[in-house]
């Protein structure tokens, strides 16, 4: 094969290191895909990323709007809406903290970047596994009128479409783009108990982008995105673990307790705690008997403004972001027509972030990036857990002998009503230095200092009857026993915090050595959220130094290590 006929590797320009570079010149494990590549791959949602990125998996237990990312085995272990993913997701350089919005901006994409491994220096917290950059399309100035449209149809009454229109509004000054995307289907899981199919999709989103060239050196890009999802949630699978082997004398009595077993023993030897067994119902892989699963509703509004001044040797960049989103899901967690565990999740999130940075473009061996970052987030969560609306089957005495003493208590347990409000504030300063020792050998050194504050301003976990009547509270000090805030007198303080000026003084005086830093340093961290298991501290403050030291050597044009 001659050199003229040899295939050429497409050069992809990425901004994974906060500056424009070819993927071939970026000394990190990064996969970059352009819009043309994404089109060829048939990219339609976040769930399609892992097919083109090594060491990455994507799952969607809560539908396409809330993908769960895993990079190099690092992922979430708790999928609650108030948890943070260790894979940071960024839309046009703005951090998307609410995990239920991670799938809302994957449309009209110009470029997609996946960075594998800890990215704590330039990206900050919640990137211990890696980071995903979604770069959406920006209209070009004086480039004429462009229209792109795509429609598709498939099984399960599937319909998808994308539309984009862009053009120049003011010559050499202002260009605009409007993009719309939708995806719908009727659901692929049949509910044998009646009603519409579950696991459906009903998503649509709209984005307005304005590209304003203020002067020769100053540019401003504003992007406003609205997305909404109103699908029916994925169905849960009922896989009972209660083994009835050896209990022949009692088989069938469950019919007098739960309606599902009125015909006697049809459990195939295994039941859940209500006596139901999906394995005995001759259900197909995409069939369920479901009495509760309902809508999965997500609304997301996001504004990102990028102001950039490009000088001869320096670039000054400001990234401002505001996001408002809400999430509600009704899930039949037990996967049966009985009332073992039925959950309503809901959360409202408001967030603001500001990133200011400067990067150099020197001709010599040295370049740098430095910046400061500020972010606030307020999350208002309300969950309801209905437990044992169907009384336990008496055969639980066989499958779980230790549960016999709890039987009277579970007959009228009711539901848990959980409410909490968390306020998160984050400050950071960071820098990364690049030394090109030779044409083939380079060194990166980076450090980031972060202060995180998390306040639990409201917490209550009440027990209620199935009709909503109060049964008491699980929060000490709540004397009303129903939905009242709990603020103890001994609010946790900030003991043990070492301020930055004290740390620097200790470092310069030799009290803190390089060995101390290396022994306790981190390449990244994930902030600790509040859950029902960790609700005692109502205020927490954490300071982190994250660092990076990297060496790279280019052996050839195609291989760098």
mmCIF file of C-alpha atoms in Angstrom, residues 231-409:
data_model
loop_
_atom_site.group_PDB
_atom_site.id
_atom_site.type_symbol
_atom_site.label_atom_id
_atom_site.label_comp_id
_atom_site.label_asym_id
_atom_site.label_seq_id
_atom_site.Cartn_x
_atom_site.Cartn_y
_atom_site.Cartn_z
ATOM 1 C CA UNK A 231 -41.684 8.964 30.163
ATOM 2 C CA UNK A 232 -42.881 5.913 32.052
ATOM 3 C CA UNK A 233 -40.096 4.561 34.228
ATOM 4 C CA UNK A 234 -38.243 1.322 33.624
ATOM 5 C CA UNK A 235 -39.944 -1.692 35.130
ATOM 6 C CA UNK A 236 -38.296 -3.471 38.038
ATOM 7 C CA UNK A 237 -37.739 -7.227 37.823
ATOM 8 C CA UNK A 238 -39.157 -9.446 40.546
ATOM 9 C CA UNK A 239 -36.547 -12.051 41.492
ATOM 10 C CA UNK A 240 -37.643 -13.631 44.802
ATOM 11 C CA UNK A 241 -35.026 -15.155 47.090
ATOM 12 C CA UNK A 242 -37.236 -16.825 49.706
ATOM 13 C CA UNK A 243 -36.636 -20.596 49.353
ATOM 14 C CA UNK A 244 -39.633 -22.775 50.246
ATOM 15 C CA UNK A 245 -37.797 -26.100 49.945
ATOM 16 C CA UNK A 246 -38.703 -28.340 52.831
ATOM 17 C CA UNK A 247 -41.970 -26.561 53.632
ATOM 18 C CA UNK A 248 -44.419 -28.806 51.743
ATOM 19 C CA UNK A 249 -46.907 -28.891 54.570
ATOM 20 C CA UNK A 250 -47.527 -25.154 54.418
ATOM 21 C CA UNK A 251 -47.480 -24.568 50.665
ATOM 22 C CA UNK A 252 -50.592 -22.801 49.436
ATOM 23 C CA UNK A 253 -51.659 -21.152 52.663
ATOM 24 C CA UNK A 254 -50.355 -17.879 51.329
ATOM 25 C CA UNK A 255 -53.481 -17.675 49.219
ATOM 26 C CA UNK A 256 -55.467 -16.600 52.247
ATOM 27 C CA UNK A 257 -53.055 -13.722 52.848
ATOM 28 C CA UNK A 258 -52.324 -12.245 49.427
ATOM 29 C CA UNK A 259 -54.655 -12.113 46.479
ATOM 30 C CA UNK A 260 -51.912 -13.096 44.051
ATOM 31 C CA UNK A 261 -51.771 -16.617 45.520
ATOM 32 C CA UNK A 262 -55.504 -17.254 45.753
ATOM 33 C CA UNK A 263 -55.131 -20.234 43.406
ATOM 34 C CA UNK A 264 -52.718 -21.953 45.779
ATOM 35 C CA UNK A 265 -49.039 -22.717 45.328
ATOM 36 C CA UNK A 266 -47.672 -21.297 42.090
ATOM 37 C CA UNK A 267 -44.402 -20.021 43.495
ATOM 38 C CA UNK A 268 -41.964 -22.394 41.743
ATOM 39 C CA UNK A 269 -40.274 -22.834 45.103
ATOM 40 C CA UNK A 270 -39.280 -19.179 45.631
ATOM 41 C CA UNK A 271 -41.338 -16.224 46.882
ATOM 42 C CA UNK A 272 -40.759 -12.673 47.988
ATOM 43 C CA UNK A 273 -42.028 -11.547 51.382
ATOM 44 C CA UNK A 274 -45.555 -10.974 50.080
ATOM 45 C CA UNK A 275 -45.704 -14.474 48.602
ATOM 46 C CA UNK A 276 -45.336 -13.352 44.978
ATOM 47 C CA UNK A 277 -43.072 -15.062 42.469
ATOM 48 C CA UNK A 278 -42.701 -13.714 38.932
ATOM 49 C CA UNK A 279 -40.898 -16.882 37.849
ATOM 50 C CA UNK A 280 -44.137 -18.848 38.174
ATOM 51 C CA UNK A 281 -46.194 -16.495 35.987
ATOM 52 C CA UNK A 282 -44.776 -17.471 32.574
ATOM 53 C CA UNK A 283 -43.744 -13.877 31.962
ATOM 54 C CA UNK A 284 -41.537 -13.031 29.017
ATOM 55 C CA UNK A 285 -38.277 -11.138 29.406
ATOM 56 C CA UNK A 286 -40.077 -7.851 28.678
ATOM 57 C CA UNK A 287 -43.266 -8.601 30.617
ATOM 58 C CA UNK A 288 -44.174 -7.686 34.195
ATOM 59 C CA UNK A 289 -47.138 -7.531 36.525
ATOM 60 C CA UNK A 290 -46.891 -4.040 37.957
ATOM 61 C CA UNK A 291 -49.292 -2.079 40.129
ATOM 62 C CA UNK A 292 -47.380 1.132 40.791
ATOM 63 C CA UNK A 293 -44.640 2.192 38.335
ATOM 64 C CA UNK A 294 -45.512 5.577 36.874
ATOM 65 C CA UNK A 295 -44.007 8.700 35.321
ATOM 66 C CA UNK A 296 -40.342 9.620 35.338
ATOM 67 C CA UNK A 297 -40.391 13.395 34.950
ATOM 68 C CA UNK A 298 -37.289 15.567 34.572
ATOM 69 C CA UNK A 299 -37.203 19.268 33.741
ATOM 70 C CA UNK A 300 -33.890 21.006 33.203
ATOM 71 C CA UNK A 301 -32.996 24.617 32.406
ATOM 72 C CA UNK A 302 -29.363 25.587 31.970
ATOM 73 C CA UNK A 303 -27.643 28.824 31.007
ATOM 74 C CA UNK A 304 -23.928 28.842 30.187
ATOM 75 C CA UNK A 305 -22.046 32.002 29.232
ATOM 76 C CA UNK A 306 -18.444 31.916 28.009
ATOM 77 C CA UNK A 307 -16.567 35.218 27.786
ATOM 78 C CA UNK A 308 -13.062 34.969 26.353
ATOM 79 C CA UNK A 309 -10.308 37.467 25.645
ATOM 80 C CA UNK A 310 -7.489 36.207 23.422
ATOM 81 C CA UNK A 311 -4.272 38.183 23.711
ATOM 82 C CA UNK A 312 -0.911 37.698 22.070
ATOM 83 C CA UNK A 313 0.444 35.374 24.748
ATOM 84 C CA UNK A 314 -2.457 34.898 27.164
ATOM 85 C CA UNK A 315 -6.121 33.905 27.048
ATOM 86 C CA UNK A 316 -8.548 35.007 29.763
ATOM 87 C CA UNK A 317 -11.709 32.893 30.099
ATOM 88 C CA UNK A 318 -14.867 33.240 32.178
ATOM 89 C CA UNK A 319 -17.433 30.414 32.377
ATOM 90 C CA UNK A 320 -20.673 31.346 34.170
ATOM 91 C CA UNK A 321 -23.490 28.869 34.645
ATOM 92 C CA UNK A 322 -26.975 28.769 36.152
ATOM 93 C CA UNK A 323 -29.059 25.589 36.271
ATOM 94 C CA UNK A 324 -32.528 24.848 37.628
ATOM 95 C CA UNK A 325 -33.878 21.314 37.489
ATOM 96 C CA UNK A 326 -36.406 18.985 39.076
ATOM 97 C CA UNK A 327 -36.949 15.262 39.101
ATOM 98 C CA UNK A 328 -39.848 12.991 40.103
ATOM 99 C CA UNK A 329 -40.175 9.247 39.713
ATOM 100 C CA UNK A 330 -42.764 6.717 40.811
ATOM 101 C CA UNK A 331 -41.164 3.266 41.030
ATOM 102 C CA UNK A 332 -42.597 -0.136 41.908
ATOM 103 C CA UNK A 333 -39.338 -1.354 43.387
ATOM 104 C CA UNK A 334 -40.568 -4.877 44.204
ATOM 105 C CA UNK A 335 -41.526 -5.564 40.559
ATOM 106 C CA UNK A 336 -44.832 -7.206 41.453
ATOM 107 C CA UNK A 337 -48.563 -6.432 41.681
ATOM 108 C CA UNK A 338 -48.239 -6.503 45.480
ATOM 109 C CA UNK A 339 -47.221 -3.728 47.867
ATOM 110 C CA UNK A 340 -43.817 -4.779 49.184
ATOM 111 C CA UNK A 341 -41.831 -1.593 48.473
ATOM 112 C CA UNK A 342 -43.179 1.320 46.438
ATOM 113 C CA UNK A 343 -41.202 4.566 46.208
ATOM 114 C CA UNK A 344 -41.841 8.125 45.103
ATOM 115 C CA UNK A 345 -38.603 10.051 44.560
ATOM 116 C CA UNK A 346 -38.511 13.795 43.989
ATOM 117 C CA UNK A 347 -35.876 16.518 44.171
ATOM 118 C CA UNK A 348 -35.456 20.145 43.098
ATOM 119 C CA UNK A 349 -31.975 21.524 42.414
ATOM 120 C CA UNK A 350 -30.682 25.054 41.864
ATOM 121 C CA UNK A 351 -27.017 25.696 41.110
ATOM 122 C CA UNK A 352 -24.641 28.485 40.104
ATOM 123 C CA UNK A 353 -20.958 28.278 39.193
ATOM 124 C CA UNK A 354 -18.240 30.692 38.083
ATOM 125 C CA UNK A 355 -14.842 29.729 36.678
ATOM 126 C CA UNK A 356 -12.190 32.384 35.929
ATOM 127 C CA UNK A 357 -8.901 31.299 34.410
ATOM 128 C CA UNK A 358 -5.863 32.444 32.479
ATOM 129 C CA UNK A 359 -3.814 30.286 30.127
ATOM 130 C CA UNK A 360 -0.556 31.061 28.373
ATOM 131 C CA UNK A 361 0.566 30.496 24.805
ATOM 132 C CA UNK A 362 4.322 31.044 24.957
ATOM 133 C CA UNK A 363 6.713 29.955 22.243
ATOM 134 C CA UNK A 364 9.219 28.512 24.716
ATOM 135 C CA UNK A 365 9.303 25.376 26.806
ATOM 136 C CA UNK A 366 6.971 26.645 29.569
ATOM 137 C CA UNK A 367 3.196 27.225 29.634
ATOM 138 C CA UNK A 368 0.609 27.349 32.382
ATOM 139 C CA UNK A 369 -3.072 27.443 33.280
ATOM 140 C CA UNK A 370 -4.361 29.024 36.487
ATOM 141 C CA UNK A 371 -7.767 29.927 37.809
ATOM 142 C CA UNK A 372 -10.297 30.294 40.593
ATOM 143 C CA UNK A 373 -13.662 28.574 40.909
ATOM 144 C CA UNK A 374 -16.838 29.171 42.919
ATOM 145 C CA UNK A 375 -20.052 27.134 43.021
ATOM 146 C CA UNK A 376 -23.232 26.897 45.094
ATOM 147 C CA UNK A 377 -25.960 24.285 44.947
ATOM 148 C CA UNK A 378 -29.238 23.893 46.815
ATOM 149 C CA UNK A 379 -31.019 20.546 46.733
ATOM 150 C CA UNK A 380 -34.525 20.003 48.146
ATOM 151 C CA UNK A 381 -35.336 16.294 48.353
ATOM 152 C CA UNK A 382 -38.624 14.579 49.232
ATOM 153 C CA UNK A 383 -38.965 10.789 49.107
ATOM 154 C CA UNK A 384 -41.818 8.510 50.189
ATOM 155 C CA UNK A 385 -41.322 4.795 50.829
ATOM 156 C CA UNK A 386 -44.477 2.660 51.207
ATOM 157 C CA UNK A 387 -43.543 -0.626 52.895
ATOM 158 C CA UNK A 388 -45.699 -3.748 53.195
ATOM 159 C CA UNK A 389 -48.960 -2.272 51.953
ATOM 160 C CA UNK A 390 -49.558 -5.956 51.234
ATOM 161 C CA UNK A 391 -49.089 -7.866 54.519
ATOM 162 C CA UNK A 392 -46.241 -10.386 54.626
ATOM 163 C CA UNK A 393 -47.077 -13.915 53.518
ATOM 164 C CA UNK A 394 -47.224 -16.370 56.431
ATOM 165 C CA UNK A 395 -44.735 -18.583 54.573
ATOM 166 C CA UNK A 396 -42.063 -16.019 55.391
ATOM 167 C CA UNK A 397 -41.745 -18.077 58.585
ATOM 168 C CA UNK A 398 -40.163 -20.740 56.348
ATOM 169 C CA UNK A 399 -38.061 -18.546 54.067
ATOM 170 C CA UNK A 400 -36.876 -16.147 56.795
ATOM 171 C CA UNK A 401 -37.416 -17.817 60.203
ATOM 172 C CA UNK A 402 -35.927 -14.854 62.048
ATOM 173 C CA UNK A 403 -38.675 -12.552 60.747
ATOM 174 C CA UNK A 404 -41.439 -14.227 62.766
ATOM 175 C CA UNK A 405 -41.126 -11.799 65.656
ATOM 176 C CA UNK A 406 -41.498 -8.810 63.329
ATOM 177 C CA UNK A 407 -44.670 -10.092 61.678
ATOM 178 C CA UNK A 408 -47.204 -8.122 63.789
ATOM 179 C CA UNK A 409 -45.141 -4.952 63.349
#
